XYZ file of C-alpha atoms in Angstrom:
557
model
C 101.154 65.082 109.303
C 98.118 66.348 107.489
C 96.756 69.562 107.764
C 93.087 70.242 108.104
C 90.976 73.413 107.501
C 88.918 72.725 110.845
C 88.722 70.322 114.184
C 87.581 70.171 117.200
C 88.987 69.235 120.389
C 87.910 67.508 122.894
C 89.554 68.257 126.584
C 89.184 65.007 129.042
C 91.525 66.501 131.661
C 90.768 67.686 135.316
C 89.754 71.150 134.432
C 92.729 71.668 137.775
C 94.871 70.508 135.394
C 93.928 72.043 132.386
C 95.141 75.701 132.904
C 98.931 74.438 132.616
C 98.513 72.565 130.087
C 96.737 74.496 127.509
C 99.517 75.885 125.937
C 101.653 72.633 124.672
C 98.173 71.036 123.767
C 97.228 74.462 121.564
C 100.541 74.154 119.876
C 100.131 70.959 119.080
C 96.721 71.197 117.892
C 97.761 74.442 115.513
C 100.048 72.090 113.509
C 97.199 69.987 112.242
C 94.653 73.008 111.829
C 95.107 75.631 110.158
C 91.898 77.615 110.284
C 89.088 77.020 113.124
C 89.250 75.063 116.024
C 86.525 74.391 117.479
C 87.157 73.226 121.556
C 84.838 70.871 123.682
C 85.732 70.439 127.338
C 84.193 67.255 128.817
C 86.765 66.687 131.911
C 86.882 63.267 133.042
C 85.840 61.508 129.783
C 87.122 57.742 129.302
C 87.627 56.681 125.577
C 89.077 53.626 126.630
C 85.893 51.756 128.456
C 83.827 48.727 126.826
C 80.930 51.195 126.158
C 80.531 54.508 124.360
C 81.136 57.599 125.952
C 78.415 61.071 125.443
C 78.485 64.377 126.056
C 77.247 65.270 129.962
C 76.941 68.898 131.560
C 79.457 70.622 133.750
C 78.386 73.308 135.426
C 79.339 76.859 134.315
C 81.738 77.972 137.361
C 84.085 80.776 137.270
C 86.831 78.139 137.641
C 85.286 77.634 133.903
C 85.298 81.242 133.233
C 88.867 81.523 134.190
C 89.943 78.132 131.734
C 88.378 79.809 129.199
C 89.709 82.851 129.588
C 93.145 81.575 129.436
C 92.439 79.228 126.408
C 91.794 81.664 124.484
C 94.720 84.104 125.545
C 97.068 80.926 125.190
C 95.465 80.899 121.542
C 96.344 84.302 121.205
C 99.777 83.122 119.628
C 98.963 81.022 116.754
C 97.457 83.487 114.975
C 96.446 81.454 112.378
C 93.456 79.591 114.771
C 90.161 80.765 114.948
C 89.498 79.236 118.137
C 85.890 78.721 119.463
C 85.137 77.242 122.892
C 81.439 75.266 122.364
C 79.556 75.943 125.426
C 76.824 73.463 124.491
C 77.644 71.074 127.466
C 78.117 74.201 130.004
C 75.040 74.498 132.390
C 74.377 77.670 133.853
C 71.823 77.709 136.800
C 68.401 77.446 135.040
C 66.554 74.743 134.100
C 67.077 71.210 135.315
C 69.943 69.088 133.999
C 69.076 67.003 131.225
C 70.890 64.298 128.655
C 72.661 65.978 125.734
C 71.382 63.962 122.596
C 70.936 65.883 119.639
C 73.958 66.365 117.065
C 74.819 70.050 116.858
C 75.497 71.592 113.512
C 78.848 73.779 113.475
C 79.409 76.038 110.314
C 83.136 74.728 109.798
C 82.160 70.836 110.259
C 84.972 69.324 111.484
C 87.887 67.233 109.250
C 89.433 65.880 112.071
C 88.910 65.523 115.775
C 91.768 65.558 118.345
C 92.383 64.940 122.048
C 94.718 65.549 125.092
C 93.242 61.696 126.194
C 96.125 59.816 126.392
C 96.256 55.719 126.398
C 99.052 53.321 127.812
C 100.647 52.224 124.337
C 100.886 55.690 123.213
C 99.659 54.800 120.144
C 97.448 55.968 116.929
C 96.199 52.775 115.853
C 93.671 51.646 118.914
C 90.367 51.695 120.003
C 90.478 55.148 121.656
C 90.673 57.084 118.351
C 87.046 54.996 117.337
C 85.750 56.085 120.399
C 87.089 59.418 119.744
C 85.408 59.880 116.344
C 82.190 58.078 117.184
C 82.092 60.704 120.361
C 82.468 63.556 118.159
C 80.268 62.591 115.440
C 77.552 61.772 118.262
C 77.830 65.296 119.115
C 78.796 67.535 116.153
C 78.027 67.953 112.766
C 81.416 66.198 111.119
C 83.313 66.695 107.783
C 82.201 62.504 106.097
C 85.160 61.139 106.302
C 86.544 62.469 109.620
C 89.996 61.796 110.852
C 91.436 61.181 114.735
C 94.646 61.647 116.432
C 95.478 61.824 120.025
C 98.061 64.837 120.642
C 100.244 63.426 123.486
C 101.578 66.816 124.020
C 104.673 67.045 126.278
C 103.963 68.204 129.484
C 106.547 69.842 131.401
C 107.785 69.203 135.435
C 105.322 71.921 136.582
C 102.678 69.918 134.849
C 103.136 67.058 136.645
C 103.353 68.717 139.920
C 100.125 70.125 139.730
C 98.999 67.498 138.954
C 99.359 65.629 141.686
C 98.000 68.627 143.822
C 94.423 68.210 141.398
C 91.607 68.601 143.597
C 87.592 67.877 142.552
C 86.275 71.472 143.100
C 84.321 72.635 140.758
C 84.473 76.338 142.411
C 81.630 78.891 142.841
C 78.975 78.690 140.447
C 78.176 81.833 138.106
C 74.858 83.570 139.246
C 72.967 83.567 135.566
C 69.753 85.499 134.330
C 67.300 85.791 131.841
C 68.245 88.912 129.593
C 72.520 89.938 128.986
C 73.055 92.682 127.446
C 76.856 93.875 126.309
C 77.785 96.328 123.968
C 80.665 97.268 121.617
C 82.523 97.794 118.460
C 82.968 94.131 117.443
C 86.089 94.804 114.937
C 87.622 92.147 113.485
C 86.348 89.637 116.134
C 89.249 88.497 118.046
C 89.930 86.424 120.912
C 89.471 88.969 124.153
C 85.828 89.502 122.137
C 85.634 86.126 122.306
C 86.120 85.650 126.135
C 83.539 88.675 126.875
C 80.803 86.897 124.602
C 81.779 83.305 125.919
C 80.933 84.752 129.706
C 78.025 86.527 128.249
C 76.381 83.655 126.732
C 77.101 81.122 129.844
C 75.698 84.556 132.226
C 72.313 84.426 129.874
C 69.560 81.714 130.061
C 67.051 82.595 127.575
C 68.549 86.191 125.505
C 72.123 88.050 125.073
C 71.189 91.869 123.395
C 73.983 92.625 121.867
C 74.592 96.423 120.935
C 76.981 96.541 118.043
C 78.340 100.239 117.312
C 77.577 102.327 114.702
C 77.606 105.511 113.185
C 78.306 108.438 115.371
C 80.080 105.646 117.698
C 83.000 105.083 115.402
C 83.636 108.745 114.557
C 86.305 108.680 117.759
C 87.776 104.785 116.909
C 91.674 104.843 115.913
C 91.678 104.195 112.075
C 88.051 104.374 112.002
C 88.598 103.869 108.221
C 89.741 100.609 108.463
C 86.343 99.566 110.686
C 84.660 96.784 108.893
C 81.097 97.179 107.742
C 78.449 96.932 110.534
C 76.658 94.161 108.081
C 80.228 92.310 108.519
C 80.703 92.637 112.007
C 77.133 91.416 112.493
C 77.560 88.404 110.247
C 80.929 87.117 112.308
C 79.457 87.770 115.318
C 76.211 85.900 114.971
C 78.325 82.951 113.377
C 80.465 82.796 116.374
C 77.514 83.538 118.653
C 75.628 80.169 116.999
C 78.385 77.979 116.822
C 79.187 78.225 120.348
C 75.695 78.530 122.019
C 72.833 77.734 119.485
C 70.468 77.608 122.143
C 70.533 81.024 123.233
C 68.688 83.989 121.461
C 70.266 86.340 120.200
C 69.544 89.970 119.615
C 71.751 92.076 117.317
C 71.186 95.759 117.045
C 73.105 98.899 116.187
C 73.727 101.981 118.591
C 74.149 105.207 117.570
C 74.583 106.370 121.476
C 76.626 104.421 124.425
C 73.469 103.834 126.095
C 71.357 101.931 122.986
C 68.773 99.724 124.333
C 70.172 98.976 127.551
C 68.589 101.995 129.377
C 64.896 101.050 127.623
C 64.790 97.568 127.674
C 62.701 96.345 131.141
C 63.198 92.633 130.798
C 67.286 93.024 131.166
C 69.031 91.754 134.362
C 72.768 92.488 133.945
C 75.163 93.956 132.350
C 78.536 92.761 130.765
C 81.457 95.106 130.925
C 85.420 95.175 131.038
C 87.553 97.359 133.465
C 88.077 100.274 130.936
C 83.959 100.196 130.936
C 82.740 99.864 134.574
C 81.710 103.478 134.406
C 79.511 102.614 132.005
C 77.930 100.009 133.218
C 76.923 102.605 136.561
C 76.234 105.255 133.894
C 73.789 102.852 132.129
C 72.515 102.048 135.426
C 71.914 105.719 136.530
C 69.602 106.264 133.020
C 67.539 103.372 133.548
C 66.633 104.401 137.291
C 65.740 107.878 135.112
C 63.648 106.027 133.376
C 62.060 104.305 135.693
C 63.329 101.136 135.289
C 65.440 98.260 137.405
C 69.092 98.862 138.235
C 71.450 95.845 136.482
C 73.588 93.620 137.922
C 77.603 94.505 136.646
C 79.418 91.946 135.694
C 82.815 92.937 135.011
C 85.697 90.948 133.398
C 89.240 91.383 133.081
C 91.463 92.651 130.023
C 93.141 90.566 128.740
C 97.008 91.196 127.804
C 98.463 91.438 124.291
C 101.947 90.413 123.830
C 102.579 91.394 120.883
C 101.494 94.829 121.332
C 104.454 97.548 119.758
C 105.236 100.755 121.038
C 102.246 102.814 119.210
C 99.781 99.928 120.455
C 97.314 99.450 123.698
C 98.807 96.390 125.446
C 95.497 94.778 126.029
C 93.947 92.543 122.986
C 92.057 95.591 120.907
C 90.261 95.893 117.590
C 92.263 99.424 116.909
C 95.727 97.204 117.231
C 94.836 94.760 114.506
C 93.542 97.643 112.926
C 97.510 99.264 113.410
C 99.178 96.191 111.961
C 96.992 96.001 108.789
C 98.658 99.481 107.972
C 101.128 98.992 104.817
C 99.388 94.973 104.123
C 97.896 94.901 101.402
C 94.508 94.814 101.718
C 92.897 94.675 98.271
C 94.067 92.620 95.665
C 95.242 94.759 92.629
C 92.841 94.622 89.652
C 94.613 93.235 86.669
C 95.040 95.815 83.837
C 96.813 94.224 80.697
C 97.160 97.246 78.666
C 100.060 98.378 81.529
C 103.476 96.613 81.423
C 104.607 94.832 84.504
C 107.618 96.857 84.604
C 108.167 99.466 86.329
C 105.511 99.042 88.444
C 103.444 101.747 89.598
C 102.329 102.916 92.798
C 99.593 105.480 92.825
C 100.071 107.281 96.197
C 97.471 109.622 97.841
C 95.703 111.772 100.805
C 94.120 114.480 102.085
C 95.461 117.685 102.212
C 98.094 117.550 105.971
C 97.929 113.493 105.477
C 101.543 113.561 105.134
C 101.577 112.309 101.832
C 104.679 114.108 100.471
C 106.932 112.605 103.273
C 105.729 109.250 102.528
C 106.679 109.347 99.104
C 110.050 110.783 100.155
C 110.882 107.782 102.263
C 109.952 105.691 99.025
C 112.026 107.652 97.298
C 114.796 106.638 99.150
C 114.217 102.972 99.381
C 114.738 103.063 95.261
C 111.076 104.255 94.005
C 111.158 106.891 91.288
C 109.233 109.616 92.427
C 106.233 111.417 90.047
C 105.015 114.287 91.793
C 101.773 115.238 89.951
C 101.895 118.645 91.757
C 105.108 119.548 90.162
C 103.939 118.141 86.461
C 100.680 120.534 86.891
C 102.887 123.523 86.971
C 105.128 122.293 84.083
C 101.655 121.941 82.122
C 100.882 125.261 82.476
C 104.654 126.547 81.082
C 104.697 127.770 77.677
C 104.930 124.956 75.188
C 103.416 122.840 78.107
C 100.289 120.260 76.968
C 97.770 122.543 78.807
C 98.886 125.848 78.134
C 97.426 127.172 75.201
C 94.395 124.866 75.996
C 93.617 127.171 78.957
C 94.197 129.969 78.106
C 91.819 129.323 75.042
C 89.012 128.483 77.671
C 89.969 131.362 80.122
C 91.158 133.971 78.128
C 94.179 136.391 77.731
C 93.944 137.914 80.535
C 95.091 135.264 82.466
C 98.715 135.718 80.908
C 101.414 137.465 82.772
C 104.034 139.964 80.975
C 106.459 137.500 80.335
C 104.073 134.867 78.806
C 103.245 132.512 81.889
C 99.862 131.815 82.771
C 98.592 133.571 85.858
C 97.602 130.388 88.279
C 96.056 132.843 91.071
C 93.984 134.702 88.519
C 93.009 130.978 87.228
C 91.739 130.169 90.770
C 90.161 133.356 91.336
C 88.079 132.431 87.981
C 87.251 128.693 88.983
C 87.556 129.214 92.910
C 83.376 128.071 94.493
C 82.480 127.694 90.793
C 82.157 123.944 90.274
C 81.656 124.342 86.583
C 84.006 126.381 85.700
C 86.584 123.622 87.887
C 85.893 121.148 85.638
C 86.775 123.030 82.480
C 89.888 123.684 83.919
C 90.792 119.952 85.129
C 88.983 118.626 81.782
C 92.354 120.278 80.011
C 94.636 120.292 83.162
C 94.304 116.378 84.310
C 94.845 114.890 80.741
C 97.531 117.000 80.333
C 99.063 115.912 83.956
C 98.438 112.286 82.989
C 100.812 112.424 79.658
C 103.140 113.769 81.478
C 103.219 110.869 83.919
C 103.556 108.232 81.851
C 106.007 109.301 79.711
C 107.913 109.989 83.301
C 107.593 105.762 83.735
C 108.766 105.312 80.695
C 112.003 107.331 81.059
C 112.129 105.312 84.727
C 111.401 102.081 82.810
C 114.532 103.041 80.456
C 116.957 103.579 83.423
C 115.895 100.323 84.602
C 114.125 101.488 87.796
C 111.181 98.393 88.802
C 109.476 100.477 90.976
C 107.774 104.445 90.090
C 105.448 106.406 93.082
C 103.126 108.680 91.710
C 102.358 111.195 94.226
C 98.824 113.078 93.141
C 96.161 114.595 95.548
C 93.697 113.946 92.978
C 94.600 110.221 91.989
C 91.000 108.823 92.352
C 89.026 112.070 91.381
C 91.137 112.488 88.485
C 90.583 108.660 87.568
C 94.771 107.935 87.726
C 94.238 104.797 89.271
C 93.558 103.493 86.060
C 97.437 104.160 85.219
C 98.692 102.676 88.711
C 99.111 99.098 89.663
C 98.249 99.765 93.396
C 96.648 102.275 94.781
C 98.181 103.397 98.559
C 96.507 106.039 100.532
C 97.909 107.809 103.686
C 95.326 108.927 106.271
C 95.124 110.893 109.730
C 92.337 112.130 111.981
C 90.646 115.376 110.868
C 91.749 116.735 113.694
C 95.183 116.268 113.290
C 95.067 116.582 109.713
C 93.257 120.499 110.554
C 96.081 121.256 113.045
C 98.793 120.669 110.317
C 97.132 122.544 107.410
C 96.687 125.543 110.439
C 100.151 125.325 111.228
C 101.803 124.637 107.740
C 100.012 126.919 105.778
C 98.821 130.261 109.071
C 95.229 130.137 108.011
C 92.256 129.511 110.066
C 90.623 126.743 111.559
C 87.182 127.060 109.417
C 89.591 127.347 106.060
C 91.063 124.402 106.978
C 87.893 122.879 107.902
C 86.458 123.844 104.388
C 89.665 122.937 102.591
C 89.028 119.027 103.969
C 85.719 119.368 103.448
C 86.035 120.295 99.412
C 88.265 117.142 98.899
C 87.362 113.538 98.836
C 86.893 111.886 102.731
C 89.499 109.258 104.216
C 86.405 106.599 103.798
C 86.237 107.404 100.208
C 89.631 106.991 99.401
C 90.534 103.774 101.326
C 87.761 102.128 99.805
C 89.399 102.518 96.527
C 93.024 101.645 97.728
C 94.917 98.722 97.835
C 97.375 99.669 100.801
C 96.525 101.915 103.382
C 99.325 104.346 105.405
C 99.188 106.512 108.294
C 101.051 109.376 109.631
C 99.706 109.894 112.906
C 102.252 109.069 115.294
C 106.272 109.765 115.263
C 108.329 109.690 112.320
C 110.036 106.860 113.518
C 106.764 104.755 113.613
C 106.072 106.057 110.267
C 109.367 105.218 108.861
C 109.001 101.678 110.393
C 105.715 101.146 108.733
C 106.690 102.541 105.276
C 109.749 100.049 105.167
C 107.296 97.470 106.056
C 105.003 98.552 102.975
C 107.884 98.001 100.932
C 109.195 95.110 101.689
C 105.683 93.345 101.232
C 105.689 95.242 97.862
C 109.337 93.567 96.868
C 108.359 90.302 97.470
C 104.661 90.883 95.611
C 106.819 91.531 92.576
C 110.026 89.783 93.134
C 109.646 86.846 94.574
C 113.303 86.563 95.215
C 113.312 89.066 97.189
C 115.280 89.222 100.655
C 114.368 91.792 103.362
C 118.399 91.892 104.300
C 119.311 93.156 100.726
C 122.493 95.889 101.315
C 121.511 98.507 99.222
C 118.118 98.662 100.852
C 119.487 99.524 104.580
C 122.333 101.784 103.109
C 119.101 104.111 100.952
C 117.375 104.533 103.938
């Protein structure tokens, strides 16, 4: 069957019956879309009667809550979906009921619309998929030439049990207001912030603030690195926020603080939070009876599982675990540089000083990179006969030369040390000299036959290396794990190490330049794990042959 960039589809079951049978009709639906699925419930709807069918209300319950809830944790395994439950047709307590007419514009318009309605011939070809299409084109703006199909998913025995047990309540009705407010990070918008949104926007009847974190916020996140932009997180948000709810106003602001506007604002009336944030929610409460303002009502939602969580992961649905599992992806394409053979191809690895960097680049080592250690090439620079030797000492002097000849590197960095002008001289001769030295080391790799060369440099980016590197892969950890190494490894104090970090390039910097990002942080077993995961993604970039079970692979590492 044909696959289609984006659906929707339209639920006609009991909503009783619907929790059970979510996940065949998901799976069904993910092999004929591959990237947003849009999902309208309208329980009870015939596509089989003499006249047309259209859109009616059901009433926001927390029986509705819960389905959605649930849909979108079923969804949780077909990664591929960006599901989006359209709350258009949900009534929350305000207002009076009224006749949905007007076509709503989506911002994936539909290809195809699909159904769990199923008809007696268990057919394709009848007058249930015209029905279908003129129902969702009635509704929704729809790709021109929109296509039907009616899932027939397979149901299993419990399915059928249930539902004969399907009862007509439509359980308690959610107690809505005005003004929502809910904050948070908003990272790569997944499905559990889908759920708290979804019960945000059927809580609100006129506004949903939105406080979307920022600055000093993230300085705490795991991988705060890998956070996308606020401007990003904004944009996906208020695209989700529209599609599902376009009636609703929205306000999008950033916070600095945990509080944000929620302790200022006097026309709010609840408060959205999850388990881990109930505190919160009393804490924000406590600030705005400080202020003089109203308490708000808490409205508290569950967390919502991940399965797929691994050992160094939360197990609910979290931002900082899809942050985890981007670590070793490539996240950048490579720029294309045709001066630079495609063979061997290089690897520009760097990182902060107590990154881990040099045990990273052991491990690729191992797995059958040639290693370039840029440290060790500085030194050999300096020897006599070396490209930079006579260079510096011609811009520093004699007296930088030891009895036996050998250039004196503490009585260089005594010269250059908190004197930025006098640094540059030096790398002006030392970094040139360092980078002819590295590429003639690929080509002796490239004439042992060796596909693969790391180049291990500190300086990569500041020295402008990356221009000699095919990808560039930077290893990152906290500054405060990164402080407690360079303490430990090297006995100085915490304020050296402090101004040591603080003279280099920042973790921001450098993975905004890199194509592959690494991290250290947890046990060398996690970090051995995610390093042979780097490079198998790396063999099968350049050799697409390439097969993860490959002998001499396991037996290097």
């Amino acid at each position: 069957m044909s696959v289609f960039r984006s659906g929707v589809l339209v639920l006609t079951s009991p909503l009783s019956a619907l929790s059970m049978r979510l996940a065949p009709i998901l799976a069904s639906a993910a092999k004929i879309v591959q990237d947003t699925l849009y999902v309208h419930l309208q329980p009870g709807l015939l596509l089989t009667g003499s006249s047309q069918p259209t859109s009616t209300y059901i009433p926001a319950t927390q029986e509705v809550c819960s389905l959605i809830s649930k849909l979108y944790s079923d969804a949780d395994v077909h990664g591929n979906l960006d599901v989006r439950v359209l709350l258009t047709n949900i009534k929350n307590q305000s207002g009076s009921q009224q006749t949905l007419s007007s076509v709503q514009n989506l911002s994936h318009p539909p290809e195809v619309v699909l159904t769990d309605f199923q008809t007696i011939d268990g057919g394709q070809y009848n007058p249930a998929k015209q029905q279908l299409e003129r129902y969702a084109t009635n509704s929704y703006s729809c790709h021109p030439h929109l296509t039907s199909v009616l899932l027939y998913p397979e149901y299993g025995i419990e399915e059928d049990i249930i539902n004969l047990k399907e009862t007509d309540s439509e359980g308690n009705p959610l107690q809505s207001h005005s003004d929502v407010v809910v904050g948070g990070t908003f990272d790569r918008l997944h499905n559990a912030h889908k759920i708290l949104l979804s019960v945000c926007c059927l809580l609100s009847e006129r506004r949903l603030l939105i406080g979307v974190a920022d600055k000093e916020l993230l300085d705490n996140k795991a991988l705060k690195e890998l956070i996308e932009p606020y401007e990003k997180r904004v944009e996906k948000l208020a695209q989700f926020l529209v599609d599902v709810k376009p009636s609703l106003g929205y306000d999008i602001v950033p916070i600095s603080d945990p509080f944000g506007p929620s302790i200022t604002d006097p026309e709010l009336k609840c408060i959205v939070v999850s388990e881990e944030t109930q505190k919160g929610g009393q804490s924000v409460n406590k600030r705005r009876l400080e202020n003089g303002l109203s308490e708000l009502r808490i409205h508290e939602i569950q967390l919502v599982t991940d399965p797929k969580h691994s050992e160094n992961e939360e197990e609910k649905i979290s931002s900082s675990s899809f942050r985890n599992r981007l670590l070793g992806t490539l996240l950048k394409t490579p720029a294309e540089n045709p001066s630079m053979p495609s063979r061997p191809y290089v690897i520009g690895l760097t990182g902060g000083s107590g990154s881990g960097k040099s045990s990273i680049a052991k491990i690729l080592e191992k797995l059958g990179a040639a290693l370039i250690d840029c440290d060790k090439l500085g030194h050999q620079s300096y020897k006599p006969g070396g490209p930079a030797y006579q260079k510096v000492i011609d811009e520093f002097g004699t007296d930088i030369v030891c009895e036996d000849g050998t250039i004196n590197r503490r009585a260089i960095a005594s010269k250059v040390f908190g004197n930025k002008d006098q640094l540059k001289r030096l790398t002006d001769i030392v970094w040139p000299a360092i980078a002819t030295l590295a590429k003639e080391a690929v080509k002796e790799a490239a004439a042992e036959g060796i596909s693969v060369c790391v180049m291990d440099a500190a300086v990569l980016l500041e020295a402008g290396w990356n221009e000699m590197v095919h990808e560039v892969w930077t290893v990152i950890v906290p500054e405060k794990e990164a402080i407690s190494r360079i303490m430990k490894r090297d006995g100085v104090s915490e304020e050296a190490a402090k101004n040591r970090l603080a003279s280099q390039m920042s973790n921001s910097e450098r993975v905004e330049a890199s194509n592959v990002v690494l991290s250290t942080l947890w046990e060398p077993e996690v970090t051995q794990k995610q390093i042979r995961k780097a490079w198998d993604l790396l063999q099968h970039r350049i050799n697409p042959d390439f097969s993860n079970d490959k002998p001499f692979l396991k037996s290097r590492f």
